[in-house]
Amino acid sequence: TTCLAKLVCRKSQDEKVVGLHFVGAHAGEIVQGFAVALRLGARKADFDGTVGIHPTDAEAFTTLSITRRSGESFVASGGCGGGKCG
């Protein structure tokens, strides 16, 4: 399975997650599941501390590590969030 996963975090608020992007199979169901976390004020650390169910595309949100500021290409990294999951 291939997917693209991205968290949008507000750095000035301790990396509070203010949105997310997901492109892949069952996107609506995956995004709906994370909507509760966003409404409850989840931060990037909350996602990092979650054990993802493997193998699923949704687990990509628990292992994201490349930031826009780093300048590193997420496509070249491989793995979930880098283009290929599961």
PDB file of N, CA and C in Angstrom:
ATOM      1  N   THR A   1       0.847  -1.177   0.000  1.00  0.00           N
ATOM      2  CA  THR A   1       0.000   0.000   0.000  1.00  0.00           C
ATOM      3  C   THR A   1       0.887   1.233   0.000  1.00  0.00           C
ATOM      4  N   THR A   2       0.469   2.265  -0.688  1.00  0.00           N
ATOM      5  CA  THR A   2       1.210   3.523  -0.654  1.00  0.00           C
ATOM      6  C   THR A   2       0.340   4.599  -0.046  1.00  0.00           C
ATOM      7  N   CYS A   3       0.957   5.516   0.659  1.00  0.00           N
ATOM      8  CA  CYS A   3       0.218   6.623   1.253  1.00  0.00           C
ATOM      9  C   CYS A   3       1.154   7.800   1.479  1.00  0.00           C
ATOM     10  N   LEU A   4       0.557   8.924   1.795  1.00  0.00           N
ATOM     11  CA  LEU A   4       1.297  10.107   2.202  1.00  0.00           C
ATOM     12  C   LEU A   4       0.611  10.614   3.460  1.00  0.00           C
ATOM     13  N   ALA A   5       1.365  10.813   4.521  1.00  0.00           N
ATOM     14  CA  ALA A   5       0.815  11.290   5.780  1.00  0.00           C
ATOM     15  C   ALA A   5       1.608  12.504   6.242  1.00  0.00           C
ATOM     16  N   LYS A   6       0.896  13.494   6.774  1.00  0.00           N
ATOM     17  CA  LYS A   6       1.551  14.723   7.219  1.00  0.00           C
ATOM     18  C   LYS A   6       0.763  15.301   8.384  1.00  0.00           C
ATOM     19  N   LEU A   7       1.469  15.705   9.435  1.00  0.00           N
ATOM     20  CA  LEU A   7       0.855  16.430  10.537  1.00  0.00           C
ATOM     21  C   LEU A   7       1.214  17.898  10.392  1.00  0.00           C
ATOM     22  N   VAL A   8       0.262  18.773  10.652  1.00  0.00           N
ATOM     23  CA  VAL A   8       0.499  20.210  10.657  1.00  0.00           C
ATOM     24  C   VAL A   8       0.500  20.627  12.115  1.00  0.00           C
ATOM     25  N   CYS A   9       1.667  21.085  12.591  1.00  0.00           N
ATOM     26  CA  CYS A   9       1.826  21.412  14.006  1.00  0.00           C
ATOM     27  C   CYS A   9       2.149  22.890  14.194  1.00  0.00           C
ATOM     28  N   ARG A  10       1.669  23.438  15.279  1.00  0.00           N
ATOM     29  CA  ARG A  10       1.960  24.830  15.632  1.00  0.00           C
ATOM     30  C   ARG A  10       3.131  24.809  16.612  1.00  0.00           C
ATOM     31  N   LYS A  11       4.306  25.119  16.100  1.00  0.00           N
ATOM     32  CA  LYS A  11       5.529  25.047  16.897  1.00  0.00           C
ATOM     33  C   LYS A  11       5.464  25.953  18.127  1.00  0.00           C
ATOM     34  N   SER A  12       4.833  27.108  17.997  1.00  0.00           N
ATOM     35  CA  SER A  12       4.763  28.065  19.106  1.00  0.00           C
ATOM     36  C   SER A  12       3.867  27.588  20.248  1.00  0.00           C
ATOM     37  N   GLN A  13       3.127  26.506  20.029  1.00  0.00           N
ATOM     38  CA  GLN A  13       2.251  25.959  21.063  1.00  0.00           C
ATOM     39  C   GLN A  13       2.654  24.520  21.392  1.00  0.00           C
ATOM     40  N   ASP A  14       3.957  24.310  21.593  1.00  0.00           N
ATOM     41  CA  ASP A  14       4.467  22.991  21.971  1.00  0.00           C
ATOM     42  C   ASP A  14       4.089  21.914  20.959  1.00  0.00           C
ATOM     43  N   GLU A  15       4.167  22.281  19.686  1.00  0.00           N
ATOM     44  CA  GLU A  15       3.843  21.369  18.572  1.00  0.00           C
ATOM     45  C   GLU A  15       2.432  20.806  18.649  1.00  0.00           C
ATOM     46  N   LYS A  16       1.490  21.658  19.003  1.00  0.00           N
ATOM     47  CA  LYS A  16       0.079  21.264  18.987  1.00  0.00           C
ATOM     48  C   LYS A  16      -0.313  20.928  17.553  1.00  0.00           C
ATOM     49  N   VAL A  17      -0.976  19.801  17.354  1.00  0.00           N
ATOM     50  CA  VAL A  17      -1.394  19.386  16.012  1.00  0.00           C
ATOM     51  C   VAL A  17      -2.670  20.148  15.671  1.00  0.00           C
ATOM     52  N   VAL A  18      -2.602  20.936  14.603  1.00  0.00           N
ATOM     53  CA  VAL A  18      -3.756  21.745  14.186  1.00  0.00           C
ATOM     54  C   VAL A  18      -4.390  21.228  12.901  1.00  0.00           C
ATOM     55  N   GLY A  19      -3.787  20.197  12.311  1.00  0.00           N
ATOM     56  CA  GLY A  19      -4.348  19.608  11.103  1.00  0.00           C
ATOM     57  C   GLY A  19      -3.513  18.431  10.651  1.00  0.00           C
ATOM     58  N   LEU A  20      -4.050  17.714   9.687  1.00  0.00           N
ATOM     59  CA  LEU A  20      -3.291  16.607   9.117  1.00  0.00           C
ATOM     60  C   LEU A  20      -3.735  16.378   7.686  1.00  0.00           C
ATOM     61  N   HIS A  21      -2.841  15.799   6.925  1.00  0.00           N
ATOM     62  CA  HIS A  21      -3.123  15.442   5.537  1.00  0.00           C
ATOM     63  C   HIS A  21      -2.880  13.953   5.396  1.00  0.00           C
ATOM     64  N   PHE A  22      -3.724  13.309   4.617  1.00  0.00           N
ATOM     65  CA  PHE A  22      -3.520  11.894   4.327  1.00  0.00           C
ATOM     66  C   PHE A  22      -4.013  11.627   2.924  1.00  0.00           C
ATOM     67  N   VAL A  23      -3.171  10.981   2.127  1.00  0.00           N
ATOM     68  CA  VAL A  23      -3.542  10.557   0.788  1.00  0.00           C
ATOM     69  C   VAL A  23      -3.302   9.056   0.722  1.00  0.00           C
ATOM     70  N   GLY A  24      -4.352   8.313   0.504  1.00  0.00           N
ATOM     71  CA  GLY A  24      -4.235   6.870   0.428  1.00  0.00           C
ATOM     72  C   GLY A  24      -5.593   6.217   0.594  1.00  0.00           C
ATOM     73  N   ALA A  25      -5.580   4.909   0.577  1.00  0.00           N
ATOM     74  CA  ALA A  25      -6.820   4.151   0.717  1.00  0.00           C
ATOM     75  C   ALA A  25      -7.487   4.437   2.056  1.00  0.00           C
ATOM     76  N   HIS A  26      -8.795   4.521   2.037  1.00  0.00           N
ATOM     77  CA  HIS A  26      -9.606   4.712   3.248  1.00  0.00           C
ATOM     78  C   HIS A  26      -9.261   6.002   3.999  1.00  0.00           C
ATOM     79  N   ALA A  27      -8.888   7.031   3.255  1.00  0.00           N
ATOM     80  CA  ALA A  27      -8.470   8.293   3.869  1.00  0.00           C
ATOM     81  C   ALA A  27      -9.537   8.860   4.800  1.00  0.00           C
ATOM     82  N   GLY A  28     -10.791   8.808   4.387  1.00  0.00           N
ATOM     83  CA  GLY A  28     -11.864   9.359   5.219  1.00  0.00           C
ATOM     84  C   GLY A  28     -11.945   8.698   6.575  1.00  0.00           C
ATOM     85  N   GLU A  29     -11.832   7.386   6.601  1.00  0.00           N
ATOM     86  CA  GLU A  29     -11.906   6.666   7.869  1.00  0.00           C
ATOM     87  C   GLU A  29     -10.688   6.939   8.743  1.00  0.00           C
ATOM     88  N   ILE A  30      -9.533   7.040   8.132  1.00  0.00           N
ATOM     89  CA  ILE A  30      -8.314   7.302   8.894  1.00  0.00           C
ATOM     90  C   ILE A  30      -8.339   8.699   9.482  1.00  0.00           C
ATOM     91  N   VAL A  31      -8.688   9.685   8.677  1.00  0.00           N
ATOM     92  CA  VAL A  31      -8.718  11.063   9.152  1.00  0.00           C
ATOM     93  C   VAL A  31      -9.782  11.240  10.231  1.00  0.00           C
ATOM     94  N   GLN A  32     -10.937  10.629  10.057  1.00  0.00           N
ATOM     95  CA  GLN A  32     -11.999  10.733  11.062  1.00  0.00           C
ATOM     96  C   GLN A  32     -11.523  10.210  12.413  1.00  0.00           C
ATOM     97  N   GLY A  33     -10.763   9.144  12.405  1.00  0.00           N
ATOM     98  CA  GLY A  33     -10.257   8.587  13.648  1.00  0.00           C
ATOM     99  C   GLY A  33      -9.330   9.531  14.385  1.00  0.00           C
ATOM    100  N   PHE A  34      -8.543  10.291  13.647  1.00  0.00           N
ATOM    101  CA  PHE A  34      -7.616  11.233  14.282  1.00  0.00           C
ATOM    102  C   PHE A  34      -8.277  12.564  14.636  1.00  0.00           C
ATOM    103  N   ALA A  35      -9.467  12.812  14.130  1.00  0.00           N
ATOM    104  CA  ALA A  35     -10.166  14.069  14.427  1.00  0.00           C
ATOM    105  C   ALA A  35     -10.395  14.234  15.924  1.00  0.00           C
ATOM    106  N   VAL A  36     -10.674  13.156  16.621  1.00  0.00           N
ATOM    107  CA  VAL A  36     -10.887  13.226  18.071  1.00  0.00           C
ATOM    108  C   VAL A  36      -9.622  13.713  18.759  1.00  0.00           C
ATOM    109  N   ALA A  37      -8.472  13.184  18.344  1.00  0.00           N
ATOM    110  CA  ALA A  37      -7.207  13.597  18.951  1.00  0.00           C
ATOM    111  C   ALA A  37      -6.970  15.093  18.767  1.00  0.00           C
ATOM    112  N   LEU A  38      -7.272  15.612  17.586  1.00  0.00           N
ATOM    113  CA  LEU A  38      -7.079  17.032  17.334  1.00  0.00           C
ATOM    114  C   LEU A  38      -8.027  17.870  18.182  1.00  0.00           C
ATOM    115  N   ARG A  39      -9.268  17.438  18.302  1.00  0.00           N
ATOM    116  CA  ARG A  39     -10.241  18.182  19.115  1.00  0.00           C
ATOM    117  C   ARG A  39      -9.837  18.218  20.581  1.00  0.00           C
ATOM    118  N   LEU A  40      -9.119  17.201  21.026  1.00  0.00           N
ATOM    119  CA  LEU A  40      -8.686  17.140  22.423  1.00  0.00           C
ATOM    120  C   LEU A  40      -7.336  17.809  22.660  1.00  0.00           C
ATOM    121  N   GLY A  41      -6.787  18.442  21.615  1.00  0.00           N
ATOM    122  CA  GLY A  41      -5.547  19.203  21.769  1.00  0.00           C
ATOM    123  C   GLY A  41      -4.273  18.382  21.694  1.00  0.00           C
ATOM    124  N   ALA A  42      -4.278  17.315  20.928  1.00  0.00           N
ATOM    125  CA  ALA A  42      -3.099  16.457  20.823  1.00  0.00           C
ATOM    126  C   ALA A  42      -1.882  17.229  20.319  1.00  0.00           C
ATOM    127  N   ARG A  43      -0.726  16.813  20.796  1.00  0.00           N
ATOM    128  CA  ARG A  43       0.531  17.391  20.368  1.00  0.00           C
ATOM    129  C   ARG A  43       1.326  16.318  19.617  1.00  0.00           C
ATOM    130  N   LYS A  44       2.350  16.742  18.908  1.00  0.00           N
ATOM    131  CA  LYS A  44       3.180  15.800  18.142  1.00  0.00           C
ATOM    132  C   LYS A  44       3.700  14.700  19.057  1.00  0.00           C
ATOM    133  N   ALA A  45       4.079  15.033  20.276  1.00  0.00           N
ATOM    134  CA  ALA A  45       4.590  14.039  21.221  1.00  0.00           C
ATOM    135  C   ALA A  45       3.549  12.962  21.534  1.00  0.00           C
ATOM    136  N   ASP A  46       2.271  13.331  21.518  1.00  0.00           N
ATOM    137  CA  ASP A  46       1.218  12.338  21.751  1.00  0.00           C
ATOM    138  C   ASP A  46       1.177  11.316  20.623  1.00  0.00           C
ATOM    139  N   PHE A  47       1.341  11.792  19.403  1.00  0.00           N
ATOM    140  CA  PHE A  47       1.377  10.884  18.253  1.00  0.00           C
ATOM    141  C   PHE A  47       2.635  10.009  18.322  1.00  0.00           C
ATOM    142  N   ASP A  48       3.781  10.619  18.680  1.00  0.00           N
ATOM    143  CA  ASP A  48       5.041   9.875  18.766  1.00  0.00           C
ATOM    144  C   ASP A  48       4.966   8.776  19.817  1.00  0.00           C
ATOM    145  N   GLY A  49       4.228   9.010  20.891  1.00  0.00           N
ATOM    146  CA  GLY A  49       4.129   8.047  21.976  1.00  0.00           C
ATOM    147  C   GLY A  49       3.072   6.979  21.769  1.00  0.00           C
ATOM    148  N   THR A  50       2.424   7.001  20.630  1.00  0.00           N
ATOM    149  CA  THR A  50       1.376   6.021  20.331  1.00  0.00           C
ATOM    150  C   THR A  50       1.973   4.849  19.556  1.00  0.00           C
ATOM    151  N   VAL A  51       1.592   3.644  19.929  1.00  0.00           N
ATOM    152  CA  VAL A  51       2.033   2.466  19.190  1.00  0.00           C
ATOM    153  C   VAL A  51       1.064   2.258  18.040  1.00  0.00           C
ATOM    154  N   GLY A  52       1.564   2.359  16.820  1.00  0.00           N
ATOM    155  CA  GLY A  52       0.724   2.191  15.639  1.00  0.00           C
ATOM    156  C   GLY A  52       0.387   0.730  15.402  1.00  0.00           C
ATOM    157  N   ILE A  53      -0.791   0.487  14.881  1.00  0.00           N
ATOM    158  CA  ILE A  53      -1.193  -0.869  14.530  1.00  0.00           C
ATOM    159  C   ILE A  53      -0.525  -1.221  13.207  1.00  0.00           C
ATOM    160  N   HIS A  54       0.224  -2.315  13.195  1.00  0.00           N
ATOM    161  CA  HIS A  54       1.003  -2.707  12.022  1.00  0.00           C
ATOM    162  C   HIS A  54       0.443  -3.992  11.414  1.00  0.00           C
ATOM    163  N   PRO A  55       0.353  -4.101  10.137  1.00  0.00           N
ATOM    164  CA  PRO A  55       0.650  -3.103   9.119  1.00  0.00           C
ATOM    165  C   PRO A  55      -0.608  -2.336   8.725  1.00  0.00           C
ATOM    166  N   THR A  56      -0.633  -1.060   8.964  1.00  0.00           N
ATOM    167  CA  THR A  56      -1.719  -0.198   8.509  1.00  0.00           C
ATOM    168  C   THR A  56      -1.128   1.110   8.009  1.00  0.00           C
ATOM    169  N   ASP A  57      -1.848   1.801   7.154  1.00  0.00           N
ATOM    170  CA  ASP A  57      -1.397   3.111   6.698  1.00  0.00           C
ATOM    171  C   ASP A  57      -1.501   4.134   7.825  1.00  0.00           C
ATOM    172  N   ALA A  58      -2.467   3.964   8.723  1.00  0.00           N
ATOM    173  CA  ALA A  58      -2.655   4.925   9.815  1.00  0.00           C
ATOM    174  C   ALA A  58      -1.443   4.999  10.734  1.00  0.00           C
ATOM    175  N   GLU A  59      -0.664   3.938  10.811  1.00  0.00           N
ATOM    176  CA  GLU A  59       0.507   3.944  11.686  1.00  0.00           C
ATOM    177  C   GLU A  59       1.537   4.991  11.243  1.00  0.00           C
ATOM    178  N   ALA A  60       1.417   5.466  10.016  1.00  0.00           N
ATOM    179  CA  ALA A  60       2.351   6.488   9.531  1.00  0.00           C
ATOM    180  C   ALA A  60       2.361   7.707  10.444  1.00  0.00           C
ATOM    181  N   PHE A  61       1.223   8.039  11.035  1.00  0.00           N
ATOM    182  CA  PHE A  61       1.140   9.222  11.890  1.00  0.00           C
ATOM    183  C   PHE A  61       1.896   9.058  13.199  1.00  0.00           C
ATOM    184  N   THR A  62       2.269   7.844  13.563  1.00  0.00           N
ATOM    185  CA  THR A  62       2.981   7.617  14.822  1.00  0.00           C
ATOM    186  C   THR A  62       4.493   7.557  14.634  1.00  0.00           C
ATOM    187  N   THR A  63       4.954   7.660  13.388  1.00  0.00           N
ATOM    188  CA  THR A  63       6.398   7.545  13.125  1.00  0.00           C
ATOM    189  C   THR A  63       6.949   8.696  12.284  1.00  0.00           C
ATOM    190  N   LEU A  64       6.196   9.763  12.107  1.00  0.00           N
ATOM    191  CA  LEU A  64       6.663  10.886  11.291  1.00  0.00           C
ATOM    192  C   LEU A  64       7.843  11.574  11.970  1.00  0.00           C
ATOM    193  N   SER A  65       8.889  11.879  11.197  1.00  0.00           N
ATOM    194  CA  SER A  65      10.063  12.503  11.798  1.00  0.00           C
ATOM    195  C   SER A  65      10.663  13.641  10.975  1.00  0.00           C
ATOM    196  N   ILE A  66      10.314  13.759   9.715  1.00  0.00           N
ATOM    197  CA  ILE A  66      10.891  14.801   8.867  1.00  0.00           C
ATOM    198  C   ILE A  66      10.066  16.073   8.987  1.00  0.00           C
ATOM    199  N   THR A  67      10.741  17.180   9.245  1.00  0.00           N
ATOM    200  CA  THR A  67      10.058  18.464   9.349  1.00  0.00           C
ATOM    201  C   THR A  67      10.341  19.312   8.117  1.00  0.00           C
ATOM    202  N   ARG A  68       9.457  20.238   7.860  1.00  0.00           N
ATOM    203  CA  ARG A  68       9.665  21.152   6.731  1.00  0.00           C
ATOM    204  C   ARG A  68      10.943  21.943   6.948  1.00  0.00           C
ATOM    205  N   ARG A  69      11.181  22.354   8.169  1.00  0.00           N
ATOM    206  CA  ARG A  69      12.351  23.170   8.496  1.00  0.00           C
ATOM    207  C   ARG A  69      13.662  22.431   8.237  1.00  0.00           C
ATOM    208  N   SER A  70      13.643  21.096   8.326  1.00  0.00           N
ATOM    209  CA  SER A  70      14.879  20.321   8.143  1.00  0.00           C
ATOM    210  C   SER A  70      15.408  20.417   6.714  1.00  0.00           C
ATOM    211  N   GLY A  71      14.512  20.671   5.763  1.00  0.00           N
ATOM    212  CA  GLY A  71      14.918  20.726   4.365  1.00  0.00           C
ATOM    213  C   GLY A  71      15.078  19.354   3.731  1.00  0.00           C
ATOM    214  N   GLU A  72      14.931  18.304   4.531  1.00  0.00           N
ATOM    215  CA  GLU A  72      15.048  16.935   4.017  1.00  0.00           C
ATOM    216  C   GLU A  72      13.805  16.571   3.214  1.00  0.00           C
ATOM    217  N   SER A  73      13.990  15.861   2.134  1.00  0.00           N
ATOM    218  CA  SER A  73      12.865  15.446   1.303  1.00  0.00           C
ATOM    219  C   SER A  73      12.195  14.237   1.914  1.00  0.00           C
ATOM    220  N   PHE A  74      10.904  14.336   2.205  1.00  0.00           N
ATOM    221  CA  PHE A  74      10.182  13.196   2.755  1.00  0.00           C
ATOM    222  C   PHE A  74      10.057  12.079   1.730  1.00  0.00           C
ATOM    223  N   VAL A  75      10.073  12.393   0.450  1.00  0.00           N
ATOM    224  CA  VAL A  75       9.933  11.387  -0.606  1.00  0.00           C
ATOM    225  C   VAL A  75      11.151  10.472  -0.614  1.00  0.00           C
ATOM    226  N   ALA A  76      12.310  11.025  -0.427  1.00  0.00           N
ATOM    227  CA  ALA A  76      13.535  10.247  -0.488  1.00  0.00           C
ATOM    228  C   ALA A  76      13.736   9.362   0.739  1.00  0.00           C
ATOM    229  N   SER A  77      12.991   9.611   1.811  1.00  0.00           N
ATOM    230  CA  SER A  77      13.220   8.891   3.062  1.00  0.00           C
ATOM    231  C   SER A  77      12.680   7.471   3.045  1.00  0.00           C
ATOM    232  N   GLY A  78      11.693   7.201   2.204  1.00  0.00           N
ATOM    233  CA  GLY A  78      11.054   5.893   2.220  1.00  0.00           C
ATOM    234  C   GLY A  78      10.221   5.721   3.474  1.00  0.00           C
ATOM    235  N   GLY A  79       9.566   4.612   3.598  1.00  0.00           N
ATOM    236  CA  GLY A  79       8.749   4.357   4.785  1.00  0.00           C
ATOM    237  C   GLY A  79       7.477   5.168   4.769  1.00  0.00           C
ATOM    238  N   CYS A  80       6.666   4.987   5.777  1.00  0.00           N
ATOM    239  CA  CYS A  80       5.397   5.703   5.877  1.00  0.00           C
ATOM    240  C   CYS A  80       5.663   7.197   5.974  1.00  0.00           C
ATOM    241  N   GLY A  81       4.831   7.963   5.330  1.00  0.00           N
ATOM    242  CA  GLY A  81       5.034   9.400   5.296  1.00  0.00           C
ATOM    243  C   GLY A  81       6.029   9.793   4.228  1.00  0.00           C
ATOM    244  N   GLY A  82       6.793   8.835   3.750  1.00  0.00           N
ATOM    245  CA  GLY A  82       7.743   9.072   2.687  1.00  0.00           C
ATOM    246  C   GLY A  82       7.285   8.426   1.395  1.00  0.00           C
ATOM    247  N   GLY A  83       6.072   7.928   1.377  1.00  0.00           N
ATOM    248  CA  GLY A  83       5.532   7.404   0.149  1.00  0.00           C
ATOM    249  C   GLY A  83       5.088   5.956   0.197  1.00  0.00           C
ATOM    250  N   LYS A  84       5.712   5.110   1.003  1.00  0.00           N
ATOM    251  CA  LYS A  84       5.334   3.698   1.015  1.00  0.00           C
ATOM    252  C   LYS A  84       5.068   3.241   2.442  1.00  0.00           C
ATOM    253  N   CYS A  85       3.894   2.683   2.651  1.00  0.00           N
ATOM    254  CA  CYS A  85       3.522   2.164   3.977  1.00  0.00           C
ATOM    255  C   CYS A  85       3.191   0.690   3.879  1.00  0.00           C
ATOM    256  N   GLY A  86       3.165   0.055   5.020  1.00  0.00           N
ATOM    257  CA  GLY A  86       2.677  -1.317   5.098  1.00  0.00           C
ATOM    258  C   GLY A  86       3.707  -2.360   4.806  1.00  0.00           C
TER     259      GLY A  86
END
